[in-house]
Coordinates of C-alpha atoms in Angstrom, one line a residue:
X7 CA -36.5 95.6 -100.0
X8 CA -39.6 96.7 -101.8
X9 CA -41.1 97.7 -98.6
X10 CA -38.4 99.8 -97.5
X11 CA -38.4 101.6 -100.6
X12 CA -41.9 102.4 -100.4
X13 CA -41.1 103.6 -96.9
X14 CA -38.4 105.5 -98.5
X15 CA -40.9 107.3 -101.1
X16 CA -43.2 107.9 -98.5
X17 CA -41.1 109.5 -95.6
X18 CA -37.2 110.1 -96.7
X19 CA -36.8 112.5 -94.1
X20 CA -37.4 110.0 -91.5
X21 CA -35.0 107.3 -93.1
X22 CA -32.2 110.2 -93.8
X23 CA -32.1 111.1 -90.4
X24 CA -32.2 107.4 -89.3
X25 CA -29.1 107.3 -90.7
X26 CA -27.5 110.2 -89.9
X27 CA -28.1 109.4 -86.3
X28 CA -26.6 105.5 -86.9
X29 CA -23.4 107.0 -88.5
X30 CA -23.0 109.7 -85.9
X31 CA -23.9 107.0 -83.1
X32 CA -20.6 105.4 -84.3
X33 CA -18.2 108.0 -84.1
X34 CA -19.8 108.8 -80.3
X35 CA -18.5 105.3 -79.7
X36 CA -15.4 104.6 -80.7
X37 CA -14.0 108.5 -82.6
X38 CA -12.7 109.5 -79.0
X39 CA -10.3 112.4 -78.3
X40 CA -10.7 115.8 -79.3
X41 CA -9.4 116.7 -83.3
X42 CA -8.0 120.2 -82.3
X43 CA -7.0 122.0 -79.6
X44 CA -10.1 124.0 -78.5
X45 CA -12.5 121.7 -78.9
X46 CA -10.8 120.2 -75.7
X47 CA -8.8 122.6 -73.6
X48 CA -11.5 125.5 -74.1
X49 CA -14.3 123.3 -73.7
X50 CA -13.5 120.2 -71.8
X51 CA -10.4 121.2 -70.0
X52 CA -12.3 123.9 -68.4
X53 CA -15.7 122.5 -67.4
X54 CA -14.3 119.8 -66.1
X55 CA -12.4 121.6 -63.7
X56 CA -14.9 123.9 -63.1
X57 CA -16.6 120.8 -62.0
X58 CA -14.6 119.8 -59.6
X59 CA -13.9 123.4 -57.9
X60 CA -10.4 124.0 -59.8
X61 CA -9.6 126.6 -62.9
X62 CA -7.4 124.5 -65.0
X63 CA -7.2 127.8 -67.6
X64 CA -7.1 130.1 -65.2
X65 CA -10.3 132.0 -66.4
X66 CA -12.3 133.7 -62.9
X67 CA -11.1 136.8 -61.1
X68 CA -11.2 134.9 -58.2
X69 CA -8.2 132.8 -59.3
X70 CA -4.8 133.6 -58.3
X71 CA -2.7 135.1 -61.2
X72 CA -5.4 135.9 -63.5
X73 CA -4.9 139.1 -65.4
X74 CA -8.2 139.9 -66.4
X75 CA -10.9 138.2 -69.5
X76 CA -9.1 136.0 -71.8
X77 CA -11.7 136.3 -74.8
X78 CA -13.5 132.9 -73.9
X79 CA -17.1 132.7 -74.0
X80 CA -18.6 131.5 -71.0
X81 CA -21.7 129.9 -72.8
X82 CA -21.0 126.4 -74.8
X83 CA -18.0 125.8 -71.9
X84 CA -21.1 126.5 -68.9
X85 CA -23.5 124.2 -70.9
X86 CA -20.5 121.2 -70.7
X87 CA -20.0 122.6 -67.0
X88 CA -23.7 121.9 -65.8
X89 CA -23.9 118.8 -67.7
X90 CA -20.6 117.5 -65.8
X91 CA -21.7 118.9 -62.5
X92 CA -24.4 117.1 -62.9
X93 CA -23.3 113.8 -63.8
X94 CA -21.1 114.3 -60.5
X95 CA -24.1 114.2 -58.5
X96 CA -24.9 111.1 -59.9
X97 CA -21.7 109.5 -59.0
X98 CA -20.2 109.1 -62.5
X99 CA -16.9 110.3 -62.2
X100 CA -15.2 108.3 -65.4
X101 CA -14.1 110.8 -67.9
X102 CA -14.3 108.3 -70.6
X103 CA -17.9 107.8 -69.4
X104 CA -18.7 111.4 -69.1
X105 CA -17.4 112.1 -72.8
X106 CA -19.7 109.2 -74.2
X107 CA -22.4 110.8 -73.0
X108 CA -21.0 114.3 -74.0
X109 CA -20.9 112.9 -78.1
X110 CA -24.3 110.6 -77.7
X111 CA -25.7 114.4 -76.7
X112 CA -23.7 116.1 -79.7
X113 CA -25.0 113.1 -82.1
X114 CA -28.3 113.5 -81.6
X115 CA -27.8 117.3 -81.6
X116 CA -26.3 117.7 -84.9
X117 CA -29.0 116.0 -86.5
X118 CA -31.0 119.7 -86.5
X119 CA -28.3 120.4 -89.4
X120 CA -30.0 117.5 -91.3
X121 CA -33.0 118.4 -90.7
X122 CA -33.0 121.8 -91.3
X123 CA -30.9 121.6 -94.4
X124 CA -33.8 119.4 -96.2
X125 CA -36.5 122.2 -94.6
X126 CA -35.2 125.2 -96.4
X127 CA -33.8 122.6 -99.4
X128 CA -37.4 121.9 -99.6
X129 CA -38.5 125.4 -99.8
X130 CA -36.7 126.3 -102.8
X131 CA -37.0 122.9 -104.7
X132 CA -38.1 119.2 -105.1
X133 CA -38.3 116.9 -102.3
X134 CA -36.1 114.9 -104.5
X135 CA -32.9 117.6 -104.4
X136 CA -34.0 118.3 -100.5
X137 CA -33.3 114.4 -99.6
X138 CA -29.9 114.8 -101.9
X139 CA -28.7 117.7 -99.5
X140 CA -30.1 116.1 -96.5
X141 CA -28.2 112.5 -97.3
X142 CA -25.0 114.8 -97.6
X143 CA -25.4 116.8 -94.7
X144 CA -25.8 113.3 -93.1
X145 CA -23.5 111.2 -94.7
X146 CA -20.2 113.6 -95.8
X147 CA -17.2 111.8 -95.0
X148 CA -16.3 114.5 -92.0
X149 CA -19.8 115.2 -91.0
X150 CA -19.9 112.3 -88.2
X151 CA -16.8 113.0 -86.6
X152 CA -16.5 116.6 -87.1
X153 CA -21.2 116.4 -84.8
X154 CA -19.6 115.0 -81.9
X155 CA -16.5 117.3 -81.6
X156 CA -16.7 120.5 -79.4
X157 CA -15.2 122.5 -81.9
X158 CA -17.6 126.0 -81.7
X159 CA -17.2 126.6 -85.4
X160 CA -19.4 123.2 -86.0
X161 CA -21.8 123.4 -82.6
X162 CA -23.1 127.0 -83.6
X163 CA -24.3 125.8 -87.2
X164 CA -27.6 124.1 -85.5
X165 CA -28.9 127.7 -84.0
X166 CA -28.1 129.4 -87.7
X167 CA -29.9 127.0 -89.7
X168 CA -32.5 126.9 -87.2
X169 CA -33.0 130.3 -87.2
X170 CA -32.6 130.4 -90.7
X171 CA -35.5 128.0 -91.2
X172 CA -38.1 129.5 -89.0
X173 CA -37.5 132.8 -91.0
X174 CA -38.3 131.4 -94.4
X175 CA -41.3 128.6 -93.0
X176 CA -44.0 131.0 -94.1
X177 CA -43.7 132.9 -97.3
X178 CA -44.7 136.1 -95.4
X179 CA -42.7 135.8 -92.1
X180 CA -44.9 137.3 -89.4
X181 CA -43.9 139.3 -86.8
X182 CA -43.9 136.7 -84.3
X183 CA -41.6 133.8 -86.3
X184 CA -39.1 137.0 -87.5
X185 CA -38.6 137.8 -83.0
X186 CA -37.9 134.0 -82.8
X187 CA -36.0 133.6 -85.9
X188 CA -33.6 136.3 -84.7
X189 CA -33.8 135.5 -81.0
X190 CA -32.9 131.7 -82.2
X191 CA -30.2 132.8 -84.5
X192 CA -28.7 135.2 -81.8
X193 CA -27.9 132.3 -79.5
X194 CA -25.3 130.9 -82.3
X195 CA -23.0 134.2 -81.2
X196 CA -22.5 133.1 -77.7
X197 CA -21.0 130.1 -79.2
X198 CA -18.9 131.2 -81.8
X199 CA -18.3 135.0 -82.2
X200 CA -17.3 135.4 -85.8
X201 CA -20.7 133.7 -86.4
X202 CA -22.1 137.5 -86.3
X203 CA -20.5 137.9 -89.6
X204 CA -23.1 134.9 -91.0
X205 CA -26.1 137.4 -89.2
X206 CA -24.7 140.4 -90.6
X207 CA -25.3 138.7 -94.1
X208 CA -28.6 137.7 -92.9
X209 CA -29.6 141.4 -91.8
X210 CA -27.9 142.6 -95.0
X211 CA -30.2 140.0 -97.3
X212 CA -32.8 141.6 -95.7
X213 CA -32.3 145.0 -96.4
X214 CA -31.4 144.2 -100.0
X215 CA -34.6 142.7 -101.0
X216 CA -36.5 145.3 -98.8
X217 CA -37.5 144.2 -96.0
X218 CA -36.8 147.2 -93.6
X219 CA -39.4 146.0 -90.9
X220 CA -38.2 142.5 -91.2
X221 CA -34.7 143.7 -90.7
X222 CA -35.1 145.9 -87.8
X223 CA -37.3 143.0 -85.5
X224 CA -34.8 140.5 -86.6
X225 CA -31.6 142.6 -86.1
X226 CA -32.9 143.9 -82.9
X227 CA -33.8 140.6 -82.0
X228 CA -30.1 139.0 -82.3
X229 CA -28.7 141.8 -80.6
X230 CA -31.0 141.2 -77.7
X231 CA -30.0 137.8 -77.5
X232 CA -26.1 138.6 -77.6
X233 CA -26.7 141.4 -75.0
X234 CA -28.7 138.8 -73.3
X235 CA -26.3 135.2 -73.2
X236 CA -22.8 137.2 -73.7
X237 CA -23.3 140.1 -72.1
X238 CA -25.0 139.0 -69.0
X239 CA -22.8 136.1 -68.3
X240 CA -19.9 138.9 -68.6
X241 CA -21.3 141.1 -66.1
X242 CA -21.9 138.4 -63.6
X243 CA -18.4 137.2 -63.5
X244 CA -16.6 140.5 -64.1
X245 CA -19.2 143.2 -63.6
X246 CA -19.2 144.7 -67.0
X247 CA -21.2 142.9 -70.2
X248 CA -19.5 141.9 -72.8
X249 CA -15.7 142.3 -71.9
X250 CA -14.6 139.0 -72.7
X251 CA -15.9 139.6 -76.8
X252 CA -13.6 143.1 -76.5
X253 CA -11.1 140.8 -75.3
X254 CA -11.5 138.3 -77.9
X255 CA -11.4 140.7 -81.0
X256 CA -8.4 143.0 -78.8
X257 CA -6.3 139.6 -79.2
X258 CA -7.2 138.5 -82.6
X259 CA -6.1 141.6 -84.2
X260 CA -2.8 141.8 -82.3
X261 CA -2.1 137.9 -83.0
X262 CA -3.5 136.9 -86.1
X263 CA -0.1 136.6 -87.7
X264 CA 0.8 133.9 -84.9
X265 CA -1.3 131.5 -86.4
X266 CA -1.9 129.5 -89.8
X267 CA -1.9 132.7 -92.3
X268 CA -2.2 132.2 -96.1
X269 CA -3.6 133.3 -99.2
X270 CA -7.3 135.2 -100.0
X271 CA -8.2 132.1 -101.6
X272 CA -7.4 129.5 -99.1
X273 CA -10.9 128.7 -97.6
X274 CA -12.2 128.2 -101.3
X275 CA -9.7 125.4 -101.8
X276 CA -10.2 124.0 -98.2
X277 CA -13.9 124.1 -99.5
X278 CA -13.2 122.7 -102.4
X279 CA -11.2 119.7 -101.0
X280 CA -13.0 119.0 -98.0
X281 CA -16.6 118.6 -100.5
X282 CA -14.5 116.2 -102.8
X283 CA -14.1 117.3 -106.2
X284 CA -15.2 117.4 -109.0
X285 CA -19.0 117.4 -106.8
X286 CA -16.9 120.0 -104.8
X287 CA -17.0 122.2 -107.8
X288 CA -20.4 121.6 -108.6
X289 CA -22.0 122.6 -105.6
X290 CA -19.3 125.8 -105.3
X291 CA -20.9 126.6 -108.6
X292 CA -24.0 126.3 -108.0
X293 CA -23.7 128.1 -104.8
X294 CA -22.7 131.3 -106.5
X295 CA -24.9 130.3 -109.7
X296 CA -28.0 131.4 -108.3
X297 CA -27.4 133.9 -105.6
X298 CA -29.5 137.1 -106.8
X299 CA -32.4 134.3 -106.5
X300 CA -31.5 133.2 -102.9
X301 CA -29.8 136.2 -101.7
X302 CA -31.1 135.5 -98.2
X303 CA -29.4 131.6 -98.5
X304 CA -26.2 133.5 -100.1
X305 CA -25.1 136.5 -98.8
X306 CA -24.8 135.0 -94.9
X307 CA -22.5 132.4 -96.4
X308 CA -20.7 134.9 -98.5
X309 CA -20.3 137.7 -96.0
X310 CA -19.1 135.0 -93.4
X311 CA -16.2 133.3 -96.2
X312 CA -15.6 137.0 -97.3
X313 CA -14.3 138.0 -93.6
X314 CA -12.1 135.1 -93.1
X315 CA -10.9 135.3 -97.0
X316 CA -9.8 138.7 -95.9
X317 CA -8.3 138.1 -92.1
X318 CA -4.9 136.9 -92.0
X319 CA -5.3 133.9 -89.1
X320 CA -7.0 131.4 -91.6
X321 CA -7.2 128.3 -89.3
X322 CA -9.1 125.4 -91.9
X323 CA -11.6 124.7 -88.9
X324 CA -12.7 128.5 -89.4
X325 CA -14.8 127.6 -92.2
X326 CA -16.8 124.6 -90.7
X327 CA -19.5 126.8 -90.0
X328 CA -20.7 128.1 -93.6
X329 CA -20.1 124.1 -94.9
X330 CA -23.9 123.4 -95.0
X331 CA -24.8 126.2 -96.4
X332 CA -22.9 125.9 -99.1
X333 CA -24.0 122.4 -99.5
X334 CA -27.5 123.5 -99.5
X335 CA -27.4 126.3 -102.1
X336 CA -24.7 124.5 -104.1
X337 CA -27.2 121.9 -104.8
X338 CA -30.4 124.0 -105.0
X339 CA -28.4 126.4 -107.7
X340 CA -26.6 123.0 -109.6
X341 CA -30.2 121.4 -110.3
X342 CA -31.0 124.3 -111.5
X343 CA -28.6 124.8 -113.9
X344 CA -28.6 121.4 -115.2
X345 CA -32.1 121.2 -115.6
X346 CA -31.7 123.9 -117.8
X347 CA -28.3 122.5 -119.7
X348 CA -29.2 119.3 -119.9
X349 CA -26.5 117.7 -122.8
X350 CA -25.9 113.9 -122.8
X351 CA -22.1 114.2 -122.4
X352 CA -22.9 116.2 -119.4
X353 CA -25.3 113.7 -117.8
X354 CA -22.8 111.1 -118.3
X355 CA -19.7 112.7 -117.0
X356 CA -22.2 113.8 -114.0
X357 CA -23.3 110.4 -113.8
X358 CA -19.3 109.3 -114.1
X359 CA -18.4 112.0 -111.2
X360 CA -21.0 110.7 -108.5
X361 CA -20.0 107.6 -108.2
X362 CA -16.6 108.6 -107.8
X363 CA -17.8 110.6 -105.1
X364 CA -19.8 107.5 -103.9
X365 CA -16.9 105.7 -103.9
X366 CA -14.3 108.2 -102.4
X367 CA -16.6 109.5 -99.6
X368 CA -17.3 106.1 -98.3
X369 CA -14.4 105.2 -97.9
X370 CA -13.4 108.0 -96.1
X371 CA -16.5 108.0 -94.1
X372 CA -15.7 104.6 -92.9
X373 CA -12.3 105.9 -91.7
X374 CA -12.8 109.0 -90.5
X375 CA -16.2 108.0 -88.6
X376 CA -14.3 106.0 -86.1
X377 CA -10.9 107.8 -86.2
X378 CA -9.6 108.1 -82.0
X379 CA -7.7 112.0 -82.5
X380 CA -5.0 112.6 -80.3
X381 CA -5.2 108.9 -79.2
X382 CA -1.2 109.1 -77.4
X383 CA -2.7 112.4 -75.7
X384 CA -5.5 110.7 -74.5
X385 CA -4.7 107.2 -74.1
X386 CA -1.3 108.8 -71.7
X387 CA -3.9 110.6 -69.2
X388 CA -6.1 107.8 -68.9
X389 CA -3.4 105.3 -68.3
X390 CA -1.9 107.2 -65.3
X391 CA -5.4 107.4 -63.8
X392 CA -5.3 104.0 -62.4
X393 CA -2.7 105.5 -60.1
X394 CA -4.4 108.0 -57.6
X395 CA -1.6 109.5 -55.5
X396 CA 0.4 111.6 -58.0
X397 CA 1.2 114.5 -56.7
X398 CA 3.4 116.2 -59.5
X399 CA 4.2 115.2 -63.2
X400 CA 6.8 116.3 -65.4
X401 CA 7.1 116.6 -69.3
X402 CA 9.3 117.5 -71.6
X403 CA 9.2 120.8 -74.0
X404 CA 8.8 118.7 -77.1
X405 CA 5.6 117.1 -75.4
X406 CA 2.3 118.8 -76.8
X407 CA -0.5 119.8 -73.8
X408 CA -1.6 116.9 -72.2
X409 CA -5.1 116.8 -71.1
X410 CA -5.5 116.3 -67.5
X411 CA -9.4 116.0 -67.9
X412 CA -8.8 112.3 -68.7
X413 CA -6.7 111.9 -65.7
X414 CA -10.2 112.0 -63.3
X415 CA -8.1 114.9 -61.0
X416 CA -6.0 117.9 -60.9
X417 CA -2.3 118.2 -60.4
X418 CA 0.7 120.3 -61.2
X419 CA 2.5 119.3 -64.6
X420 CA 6.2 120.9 -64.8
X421 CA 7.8 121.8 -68.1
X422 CA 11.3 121.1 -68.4
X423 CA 13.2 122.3 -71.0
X424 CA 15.0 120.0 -73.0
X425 CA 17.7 122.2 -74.0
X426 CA 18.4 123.2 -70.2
X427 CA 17.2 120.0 -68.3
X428 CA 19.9 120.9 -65.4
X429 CA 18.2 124.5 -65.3
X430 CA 14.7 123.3 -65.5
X431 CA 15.1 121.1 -63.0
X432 CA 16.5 123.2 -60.6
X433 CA 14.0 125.5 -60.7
X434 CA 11.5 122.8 -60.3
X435 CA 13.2 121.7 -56.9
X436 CA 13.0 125.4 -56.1
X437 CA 9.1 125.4 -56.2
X438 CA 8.9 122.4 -54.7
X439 CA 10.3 119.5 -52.7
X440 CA 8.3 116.9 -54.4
X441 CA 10.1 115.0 -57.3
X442 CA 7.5 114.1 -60.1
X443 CA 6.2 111.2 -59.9
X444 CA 5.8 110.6 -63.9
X445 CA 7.9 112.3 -66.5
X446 CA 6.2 112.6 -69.7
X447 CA 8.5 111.9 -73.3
X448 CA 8.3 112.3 -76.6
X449 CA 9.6 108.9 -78.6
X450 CA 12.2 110.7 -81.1
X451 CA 15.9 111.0 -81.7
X452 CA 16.9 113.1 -78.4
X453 CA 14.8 110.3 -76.1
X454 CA 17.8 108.3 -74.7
X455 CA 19.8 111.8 -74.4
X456 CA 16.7 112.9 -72.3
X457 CA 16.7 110.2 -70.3
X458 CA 20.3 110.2 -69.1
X459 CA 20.2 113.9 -68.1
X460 CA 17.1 113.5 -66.7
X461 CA 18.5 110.4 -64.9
X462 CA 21.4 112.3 -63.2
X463 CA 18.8 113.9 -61.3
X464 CA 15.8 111.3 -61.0
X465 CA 17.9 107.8 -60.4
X466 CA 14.7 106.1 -60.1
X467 CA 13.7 106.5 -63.6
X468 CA 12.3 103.1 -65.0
X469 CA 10.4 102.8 -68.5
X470 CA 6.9 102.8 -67.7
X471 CA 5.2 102.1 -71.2
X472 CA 4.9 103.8 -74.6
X473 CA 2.1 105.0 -76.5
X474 CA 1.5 105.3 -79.7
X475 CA -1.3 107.2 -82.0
X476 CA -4.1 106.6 -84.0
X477 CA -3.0 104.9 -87.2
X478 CA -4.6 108.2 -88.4
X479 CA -2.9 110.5 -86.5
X480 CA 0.7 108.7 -87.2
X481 CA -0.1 109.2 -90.9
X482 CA -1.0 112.9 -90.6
X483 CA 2.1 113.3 -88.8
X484 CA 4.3 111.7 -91.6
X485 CA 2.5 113.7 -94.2
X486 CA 3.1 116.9 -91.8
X487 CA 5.2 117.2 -89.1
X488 CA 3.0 120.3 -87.3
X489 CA 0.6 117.7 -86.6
X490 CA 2.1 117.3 -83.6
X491 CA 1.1 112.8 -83.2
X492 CA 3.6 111.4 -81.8
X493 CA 4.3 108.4 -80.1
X494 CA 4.8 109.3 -75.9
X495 CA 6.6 107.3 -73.8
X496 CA 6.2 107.2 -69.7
X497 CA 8.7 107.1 -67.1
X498 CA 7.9 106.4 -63.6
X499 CA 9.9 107.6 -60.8
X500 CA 10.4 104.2 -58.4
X501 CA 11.5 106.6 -55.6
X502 CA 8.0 108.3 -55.7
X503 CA 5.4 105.8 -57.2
X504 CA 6.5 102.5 -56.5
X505 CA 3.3 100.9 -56.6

């Protein structure tokens, strides 16, 4: 023990990240599934079938009955693309085995945002508070889980802290690290494109403090990189750059009121929950405490929250991406202050306040870290792999999107309506002459109802098995109905699949 303290003194950065990488080694093993539903379907979904020749979203022009750019980008979704195209030349064609690998890679990838974060910590203060933000930045109960999901909002952070850093290395950025810090930070857009709100603040800082030169080779440098990454992947699958960003913004303004909506505050209290108060409110304090003396830390933080404060879709994920930087001023600017206001009441209810943090975030940490999302989802693909001649499956309306990625190929899934289950199903026999070989339930009031209509037309219905969720997911789902976990039950058509 004495020796690993000593260790400790002598190279915390080292043992931080030791950790960070053990903790986010666990949830790459056993937190499987996808936690929304673009960190699969635009990521997963996509390059997977891309993979294997097919367009499961129907994004190329190539493809029969696409309209035209959806408002994907074409960048993280390639990356996944090559990797599994790869992997296919190997031989590995397990999905479970190919998405181990995919979180081992985001594991070890997300420790940058560890690293970085006690970098730039360490600029502005002690290697003491540096090691505090790093061992939160490693160890926050949602950290783990949230490195080796492919939710853009969390996989663009790395390039914005990184680009961050190599700005603010050298107390007179040269010419050279300000091209690479923007070039760097540029690559974060083609990931997630309201991350150009975060360099706008960036660019902004800049000018405030000054630094026109500074500004203009960073600023150009970004847009050279987005011109670069999202426009030339644009004009190679469509002809013209950038059309699938016009696209995106197009949609977002005519459908943000399709989506989660609520008030200009809401992204302070998802902060302020998801950071565990009261340390939540210390480090949201501090964060604005000291922003005149850190305006280049602040305002891209700021600007970014101040756009989605402001824009009606307010999806929680949205905010992922500004979460360690509020971490990392928060605790800069709340040293600060109590180092200044130093009373003993306040020391002990600080003290107090810790260790309920302590306390709070390990627990959750020890949850969350190996929480399985959309287990039923999942687990409901993968079964139905170990048969390899379906040709069609059927699923109820009340069934959420399955992901066919897990099922190793690519088939037609029908919908059928479950208020007009003799009208769905005669258009289904109207596109084709194959009866589906699984039909696909949701375990609920209306099941044995479903099952006798269904049954009038399928006679060779039998119970396959059920599946239920994640202990997690079941309790989300009590707490909230919208989250959409329930248990799905399998029917197999005897006159089909027999075997």
């Amino acid at each position: 023990m004495k020796y690993l303290k000593e260790y400790y003194a002598q190279k915390p950065l080292q043992c931080i990240l030791l950790a960070a990488f053990l903790l986010r080694l666990i949830a790459a093993i056993f937190a499987k599934g996808y936690g929304m539903h673009d960190d699969h379907f635009i990521i997963i979904e996509n390059a997977g079938a891309f993979a294997d020749g097919k367009d499961a979203g129907n994004w190329l022009p190539t493809t029969p009955g696409n309209t035209g750019p959806q408002g994907h980008s074409f960048f993280y979704m390639g990356l996944h693309y090559v990797l599994f195209a790869f992997l296919k030349m190997l031989g590995i064609a397990s999905p479970e085995i190919k998405m181990y690998i995919v979180r081992i890679i985001h594991a070890i990838y997300s420790l940058s945002i560890v690293y970085f974060g006690y970098k730039i910590a360490e600029k502005y203060s002690t290697p003491k508070i540096a090691s505090i933000v790093a061992w939160l930045l490693a160890a926050f109960w949602f950290m783990p889980w949230a490195s080796v999901r492919n939710l853009v909002e969390f996989q663009c952070i790395p390039f914005l802290l990184w680009g961050t850093w190599i700005f603010l290395k050298k107390d007179t950025p040269d010419l050279k690290s300000v091209i690479f810090s923007g070039l760097i930070s540029g690559i974060a857009f083609s990931i997630r494109f309201q991350a150009m709100f975060f360099l706008f603040g960036f660019g902004l800082a800049l000018l405030c403090i000054k630094q026109f030169k500074n500004a203009a080779a960073w600023g150009i440098s970004v847009l050279f990189m987005m011109f670069l990454i999202q426009g030339g992947i644009d004009f190679f699958i469509w002809g013209k750059p950038c059309v699938e960003f016009i696209e995106y913004v197009r949609y977002n303004i005519d459908s943000a009121g399709d989506y989660l909506t609520g008030s200009v505050f809401k992204y302070i209290f998802v902060i302020l929950g998801l950071l565990i108060p009261p340390v939540s409110i210390f480090i949201f304090f501090g964060f604005f405490a000291r922003w005149r003396k850190y305006l280049i830390l602040f305002l891209p933080a700021f600007c970014f929250l101040l756009f989605h404060s402001l824009f009606e879709n307010k999806q929680e994920r949205f905010i992922f991406t500004i979460v360690p930087s509020v971490i990392i001023l928060g605790i800069i600017g709340w040293s600060e202050f109590t180092s200044i206001y130093s009373k003993q009441w306040l020391k002990s209810f600080l003290k107090g306040s810790w260790v309920f943090f302590i306390i709070i975030n390990t627990l959750l940490l020890c949850v969350v870290s190996v929480h399985y999302s959309k287990k039923a989802r999942v687990e409901t693909m993968t079964y139905l792999s170990k048969y390899d001649n379906i040709k069609q499956l059927a699923t109820m309306s009340d069934v959420p999107m399955l992901p066919m990625f897990y099922l190793g190929y690519w088939i037609p899934s029908f919908d059928i309506d479950k208020t007009q289950i003799y009208n769905s199903i005669t258009v289904l026999k109207q596109q084709t002459e194959n009866e589906p070989d699984f039909v696909i339930m949701v375990d609920n009031n209306d099941l044995n109802k479903n099952v006798d209509s269904l049954k009038a037309h399928f006679p060779g219905l039998r119970l396959e098995t059920k599946i239920a969720p994640n202990f997690v997911d079941a309790l989300l789902f009590k707490i909230n109905p919208k989250n959409r976990n329930e248990t799905l039950v399998i029917y197999r058509n005897q006159k089909t699949c027999e075997n």
